[in-house]
């Protein structure tokens, strides 16, 4: 990124490219919204065993991340799970 | 040896038929024997874009069903002695033809023509499967828009799964003024995302509308779109042709203004 880019606002062209990149990762992974919903529900179940989470605020999506093994970008499952309260283990 | 090329896109209205008409005509101008097949059964369009709609007697479904011989259904373009069109049926639907029948039909045409171009319908259903069944090579047409590119990506995946070895990209309807302002994705953005070889970049050109209205493909004419299509034809033949400079030249004052706008 050049110095100029720091001051530059994202153009509609840039936004389109960024949106497409994300979209195509999940398209190519063949993850339908139904499958994502199932994954989400399973995650809620598992995490709920250990802590109280905000199921409404939970957000999961498939994105790209830099591979550690030099394979370039690889798909990654990203989950943002807001915790309400950490249960004390009994 | 003949080559069978399918022109496809997934999304409708991005310029498959226009591309088929112009690439086909362009290859005929280069002395190749070319036949264009409209595989969009029920919604035939290639005949009007080519200006041959008044000469249809038999169609693709007639040939497949044995109502006529291949020769009777082929329309010879009087402007180009090397160019023929096999029109689609207007009153039938996609299920009238199977992929196996398409392969058989194409094999018959291979004996006579150097290039067989298939104009594919939009979508990924039966019509698409029929169109790609006999193809050796695919040209994927897209525009620099999110919806068209998303569909193109899906199509590229399906072409790979169907073992079409050579798949190349045509980016159509580029608006260089918008690209310059950053309001539209540029060619590199599109090829980056789709990750296949680019074989053509065609600017949005009023002349295309005019040529379609008149039923005369504009390939080879002096306008930018005409040159871009002619270049695609040369690249199909394996020649290395540099990409057209579509940049709009701006004045020193214009450049200065842009620098200030960016910051």
Short mmCIF file of C-alpha atoms in Angstrom, two decimals, chain B residues 13 17 21 41 46 53 57 77 104 109 114 199 203 213 235 240 251 253-254:
data_model
loop_
_atom_site.label_atom_id
_atom_site.label_comp_id
_atom_site.label_asym_id
_atom_site.label_seq_id
_atom_site.Cartn_x
_atom_site.Cartn_y
_atom_site.Cartn_z
CA UNK B 13 -27.60 -10.30 -20.93
CA UNK B 17 -24.92 -13.86 -28.48
CA UNK B 21 -21.91 -13.44 -33.79
CA UNK B 41 -34.01 -23.62 -27.66
CA UNK B 46 -28.50 -15.43 -32.75
CA UNK B 53 -33.93 -14.33 -39.31
CA UNK B 57 -36.60 -22.96 -42.85
CA UNK B 77 -24.40 -16.17 -44.82
CA UNK B 104 -23.64 -36.53 -32.51
CA UNK B 109 -20.32 -30.78 -38.44
CA UNK B 114 -12.85 -25.53 -38.90
CA UNK B 199 -8.62 -13.71 -24.20
CA UNK B 203 -15.31 -1.81 -24.25
CA UNK B 213 -30.19 -3.18 -34.80
CA UNK B 235 -5.95 -15.01 -30.23
CA UNK B 240 -0.15 -13.24 -29.76
CA UNK B 251 -5.18 16.34 -20.48
CA UNK B 253 -5.28 19.61 -16.34
CA UNK B 254 -7.46 16.51 -16.03
#
